[in-house]
């Protein structure tokens, strides 16, 4: 997908929930109508695509590493995410991602619900934080070292402010 980001913002209503489900690799297996409306992709277009189809280049990679580390370990995770619509416009969400299990207790995929985020938190805390993390990832070192450094920086920020990532997110 060669969608170029624009400065346009797409918004949605506080009573709307963007829902998706994925397989264990993050390929979309379900998308609700709100997801289609906000992202600008049809539900058919979203189906079977990797969830990174709506990845915004302003998102630091370490946030997704943290997300994947948590859910693959069987934990839930909450995160502020900037996404990119088919038009290149952006939309911020407050996401809750959980693992899904079959009747035998085997992990079979993931599920995410997203709501409108607190705009003050996005503007005052998340945008500056993600900007810093992106800078670390883009620094002189290779992509791998950049990710190791930004992931360490994110974990240090969490440790300096709260006892866990979720506690930090809910204290904002
Ligand atoms: C249930 C679920 C929901 C996800 N939702 C998003 C999302 O809304 N936006 C996003 O950029 N990545 C989302 N991801 C993470 C993507 O799978 C991917 O890790 C991320 O877009 C980074 O892409 P990359 O690993 O190709 O760099 C989600 C993953 C899962 C399992």
Tab-separated table of C-alpha atoms and ligand atoms in Angstrom:
chain	number	residue	atom	x	y	z
A	1	UNK	CA	0.000	0.000	0.000
A	2	UNK	CA	1.507	3.323	-0.931
A	3	UNK	CA	-0.816	5.670	0.914
A	4	UNK	CA	0.794	9.032	1.696
A	5	UNK	CA	-0.044	10.668	5.024
A	6	UNK	CA	-1.849	14.020	4.876
A	7	UNK	CA	-2.539	16.618	7.594
A	8	UNK	CA	-6.262	15.908	7.410
A	9	UNK	CA	-7.944	14.426	10.493
A	10	UNK	CA	-10.867	11.984	10.505
A	11	UNK	CA	-12.979	11.998	13.655
A	12	UNK	CA	-15.622	9.666	15.005
A	13	UNK	CA	-18.252	9.856	17.732
A	14	UNK	CA	-17.753	9.115	21.436
A	15	UNK	CA	-20.445	6.430	21.274
A	16	UNK	CA	-18.820	4.645	18.330
A	17	UNK	CA	-16.431	1.714	18.751
A	18	UNK	CA	-13.987	0.638	16.057
A	19	UNK	CA	-13.766	-3.148	16.254
A	20	UNK	CA	-11.443	-5.642	14.605
A	21	UNK	CA	-10.304	-9.192	15.142
A	22	UNK	CA	-7.115	-10.750	13.808
A	23	UNK	CA	-5.451	-14.134	13.550
A	24	UNK	CA	-2.250	-14.788	15.504
A	25	UNK	CA	-0.191	-13.004	12.839
A	26	UNK	CA	-2.246	-9.810	12.981
A	27	UNK	CA	-4.180	-10.415	9.756
A	28	UNK	CA	-7.692	-8.975	9.921
A	29	UNK	CA	-10.450	-11.601	10.239
A	30	UNK	CA	-13.276	-9.227	11.242
A	31	UNK	CA	-13.903	-5.495	10.842
A	32	UNK	CA	-17.056	-3.687	11.917
A	33	UNK	CA	-18.823	-0.997	9.926
A	34	UNK	CA	-17.384	1.817	12.067
A	35	UNK	CA	-13.859	0.605	11.249
A	36	UNK	CA	-14.724	0.663	7.539
A	37	UNK	CA	-16.319	4.111	7.781
A	38	UNK	CA	-13.456	5.754	9.690
A	39	UNK	CA	-10.602	4.091	7.761
A	40	UNK	CA	-12.217	4.571	4.357
A	41	UNK	CA	-11.611	0.917	3.422
A	42	UNK	CA	-14.545	-1.394	2.732
A	43	UNK	CA	-14.945	-4.348	5.077
A	44	UNK	CA	-14.042	-6.623	2.144
A	45	UNK	CA	-10.849	-4.660	1.509
A	46	UNK	CA	-9.840	-4.959	5.167
A	47	UNK	CA	-10.461	-8.692	5.406
A	48	UNK	CA	-7.252	-10.817	5.461
A	49	UNK	CA	-5.031	-7.721	5.262
A	50	UNK	CA	-2.289	-7.266	7.882
A	51	UNK	CA	-3.422	-4.752	10.511
A	52	UNK	CA	-0.486	-2.566	9.506
A	53	UNK	CA	-2.654	-1.563	6.498
A	54	UNK	CA	-3.675	1.434	8.658
A	55	UNK	CA	-0.243	1.967	10.239
A	56	UNK	CA	0.719	5.638	10.418
A	57	UNK	CA	4.415	6.547	9.934
A	58	UNK	CA	4.215	8.835	13.011
A	59	UNK	CA	3.785	5.763	15.238
A	60	UNK	CA	6.987	4.584	16.943
A	61	UNK	CA	7.745	0.911	16.351
A	62	UNK	CA	8.443	0.316	20.041
A	63	UNK	CA	4.752	0.904	20.877
A	64	UNK	CA	3.791	-1.985	18.602
A	65	UNK	CA	6.593	-4.103	20.050
A	66	UNK	CA	5.174	-3.476	23.520
A	67	UNK	CA	1.669	-4.299	22.274
A	68	UNK	CA	2.768	-7.579	20.680
A	69	UNK	CA	4.934	-8.587	23.658
A	70	UNK	CA	1.965	-8.101	25.979
A	71	UNK	CA	-0.734	-9.858	23.949
A	72	UNK	CA	1.479	-12.790	22.932
A	73	UNK	CA	2.077	-13.290	26.656
A	74	UNK	CA	-1.697	-13.468	27.177
A	75	UNK	CA	-2.145	-9.968	28.619
A	76	UNK	CA	-4.527	-7.198	27.599
A	77	UNK	CA	-3.076	-3.888	26.526
A	78	UNK	CA	-4.350	-0.323	26.275
A	79	UNK	CA	-2.615	2.119	23.944
A	80	UNK	CA	-3.001	5.421	22.165
A	81	UNK	CA	-2.560	4.828	18.445
A	82	UNK	CA	-2.427	7.190	15.471
A	83	UNK	CA	-3.844	5.431	12.434
A	84	UNK	CA	-3.928	6.289	8.743
A	85	UNK	CA	-7.073	6.092	6.620
A	86	UNK	CA	-7.101	5.043	2.971
A	87	UNK	CA	-7.109	8.742	2.002
A	88	UNK	CA	-3.912	9.377	3.984
A	89	UNK	CA	-5.834	11.249	6.691
A	90	UNK	CA	-5.050	10.386	10.302
A	91	UNK	CA	-7.223	9.425	13.262
A	92	UNK	CA	-6.245	8.911	16.887
A	93	UNK	CA	-7.776	6.085	18.896
A	94	UNK	CA	-7.590	4.719	22.424
A	95	UNK	CA	-7.247	0.976	21.816
A	96	UNK	CA	-7.882	-2.027	24.023
A	97	UNK	CA	-6.365	-5.216	22.584
A	98	UNK	CA	-6.974	-8.681	24.033
A	99	UNK	CA	-6.039	-12.265	23.144
A	100	UNK	CA	-8.870	-14.650	22.141
A	101	UNK	CA	-8.933	-18.328	23.146
A	102	UNK	CA	-10.776	-21.404	21.882
A	103	UNK	CA	-12.637	-23.834	24.144
A	104	UNK	CA	-9.378	-25.677	24.932
A	105	UNK	CA	-7.717	-22.495	26.126
A	106	UNK	CA	-5.470	-22.210	23.083
A	107	UNK	CA	-4.819	-18.690	21.888
A	108	UNK	CA	-6.385	-18.334	18.441
A	109	UNK	CA	-6.212	-14.623	17.662
A	110	UNK	CA	-6.676	-11.101	18.961
A	111	UNK	CA	-9.508	-8.627	19.351
A	112	UNK	CA	-9.393	-4.858	19.542
A	113	UNK	CA	-11.929	-2.191	20.502
A	114	UNK	CA	-11.082	1.472	19.989
A	115	UNK	CA	-12.748	4.577	21.251
A	116	UNK	CA	-12.228	8.306	20.819
A	117	UNK	CA	-9.182	9.248	22.910
A	118	UNK	CA	-8.899	12.150	25.348
A	119	UNK	CA	-7.618	14.914	23.058
A	120	UNK	CA	-5.756	16.670	25.888
A	121	UNK	CA	-3.782	13.499	26.655
A	122	UNK	CA	-2.952	12.984	22.977
A	123	UNK	CA	-1.795	16.586	22.524
A	124	UNK	CA	0.033	17.127	25.820
A	125	UNK	CA	1.469	13.685	26.565
A	126	UNK	CA	1.292	11.210	23.709
A	127	UNK	CA	2.360	13.342	20.733
A	128	UNK	CA	5.521	14.644	22.489
A	129	UNK	CA	6.320	11.156	23.846
A	130	UNK	CA	5.874	9.405	20.488
A	131	UNK	CA	7.855	12.203	18.811
A	132	UNK	CA	10.785	11.499	21.152
A	133	UNK	CA	10.552	7.749	20.588
A	134	UNK	CA	10.440	8.236	16.799
A	135	UNK	CA	13.565	10.393	16.990
A	136	UNK	CA	15.386	7.630	18.868
A	137	UNK	CA	14.279	5.078	16.269
A	138	UNK	CA	15.421	7.300	13.407
A	139	UNK	CA	18.806	8.058	14.976
A	140	UNK	CA	22.144	7.208	13.376
A	141	UNK	CA	22.072	3.570	14.520
A	142	UNK	CA	20.554	0.742	12.467
A	143	UNK	CA	16.814	-0.015	12.625
A	144	UNK	CA	17.338	-2.836	15.125
A	145	UNK	CA	19.451	-0.761	17.527
A	146	UNK	CA	17.020	2.141	17.183
A	147	UNK	CA	14.144	-0.100	18.234
A	148	UNK	CA	16.106	-1.536	21.168
A	149	UNK	CA	16.926	2.018	22.313
A	150	UNK	CA	13.369	3.367	21.923
A	151	UNK	CA	11.883	0.318	23.642
A	152	UNK	CA	14.286	0.834	26.553
A	153	UNK	CA	13.362	4.546	26.646
A	154	UNK	CA	9.654	3.716	26.699
A	155	UNK	CA	10.155	1.198	29.521
A	156	UNK	CA	12.219	3.736	31.494
A	157	UNK	CA	9.502	6.354	31.143
A	158	UNK	CA	6.921	3.811	32.332
A	159	UNK	CA	9.117	2.839	35.317
A	160	UNK	CA	9.793	6.438	36.296
A	161	UNK	CA	6.108	7.317	36.408
A	162	UNK	CA	4.141	4.191	37.341
A	163	UNK	CA	4.434	0.555	38.298
A	164	UNK	CA	3.195	-0.711	34.947
A	165	UNK	CA	2.389	0.455	31.427
A	166	UNK	CA	-1.373	0.162	31.995
A	167	UNK	CA	-1.157	2.121	35.242
A	168	UNK	CA	0.700	4.881	33.418
A	169	UNK	CA	-1.836	4.959	30.581
A	170	UNK	CA	-4.733	5.319	33.030
A	171	UNK	CA	-2.987	8.011	35.057
A	172	UNK	CA	-2.804	10.346	32.044
B	1	LIG	C1	-5.934	-6.984	17.330
B	1	LIG	C2	-4.864	-6.076	16.774
B	1	LIG	C3	-5.176	-4.768	16.448
B	1	LIG	C4	-4.215	-3.906	15.921
B	1	LIG	N1	-4.596	-2.639	15.594
B	1	LIG	C5	-3.701	-1.823	14.994
B	1	LIG	C6	-4.094	-0.525	14.584
B	1	LIG	O1	-5.219	-0.074	14.795
B	1	LIG	N2	-3.155	0.238	13.957
B	1	LIG	C7	-1.875	-0.193	13.733
B	1	LIG	O2	-1.086	0.555	13.138
B	1	LIG	N3	-1.483	-1.417	14.137
B	1	LIG	C8	-2.358	-2.225	14.760
B	1	LIG	N4	-1.955	-3.471	15.172
B	1	LIG	C9	-0.511	-3.817	15.076
B	1	LIG	C10	-0.126	-4.308	13.711
B	1	LIG	O3	-0.322	-5.707	13.672
B	1	LIG	C11	1.368	-4.011	13.412
B	1	LIG	O4	2.196	-4.602	14.395
B	1	LIG	C12	1.667	-2.507	13.368
B	1	LIG	O5	0.797	-1.850	12.486
B	1	LIG	C13	3.109	-2.230	12.968
B	1	LIG	O6	3.328	-2.707	11.698
B	1	LIG	P1	4.710	-3.343	11.297
B	1	LIG	O7	4.969	-4.390	12.347
B	1	LIG	O8	4.522	-3.876	9.928
B	1	LIG	O9	5.677	-2.198	11.366
B	1	LIG	C14	-2.888	-4.360	15.720
B	1	LIG	C15	-2.559	-5.681	16.055
B	1	LIG	C16	-3.529	-6.530	16.591
B	1	LIG	C17	-3.153	-7.939	16.951
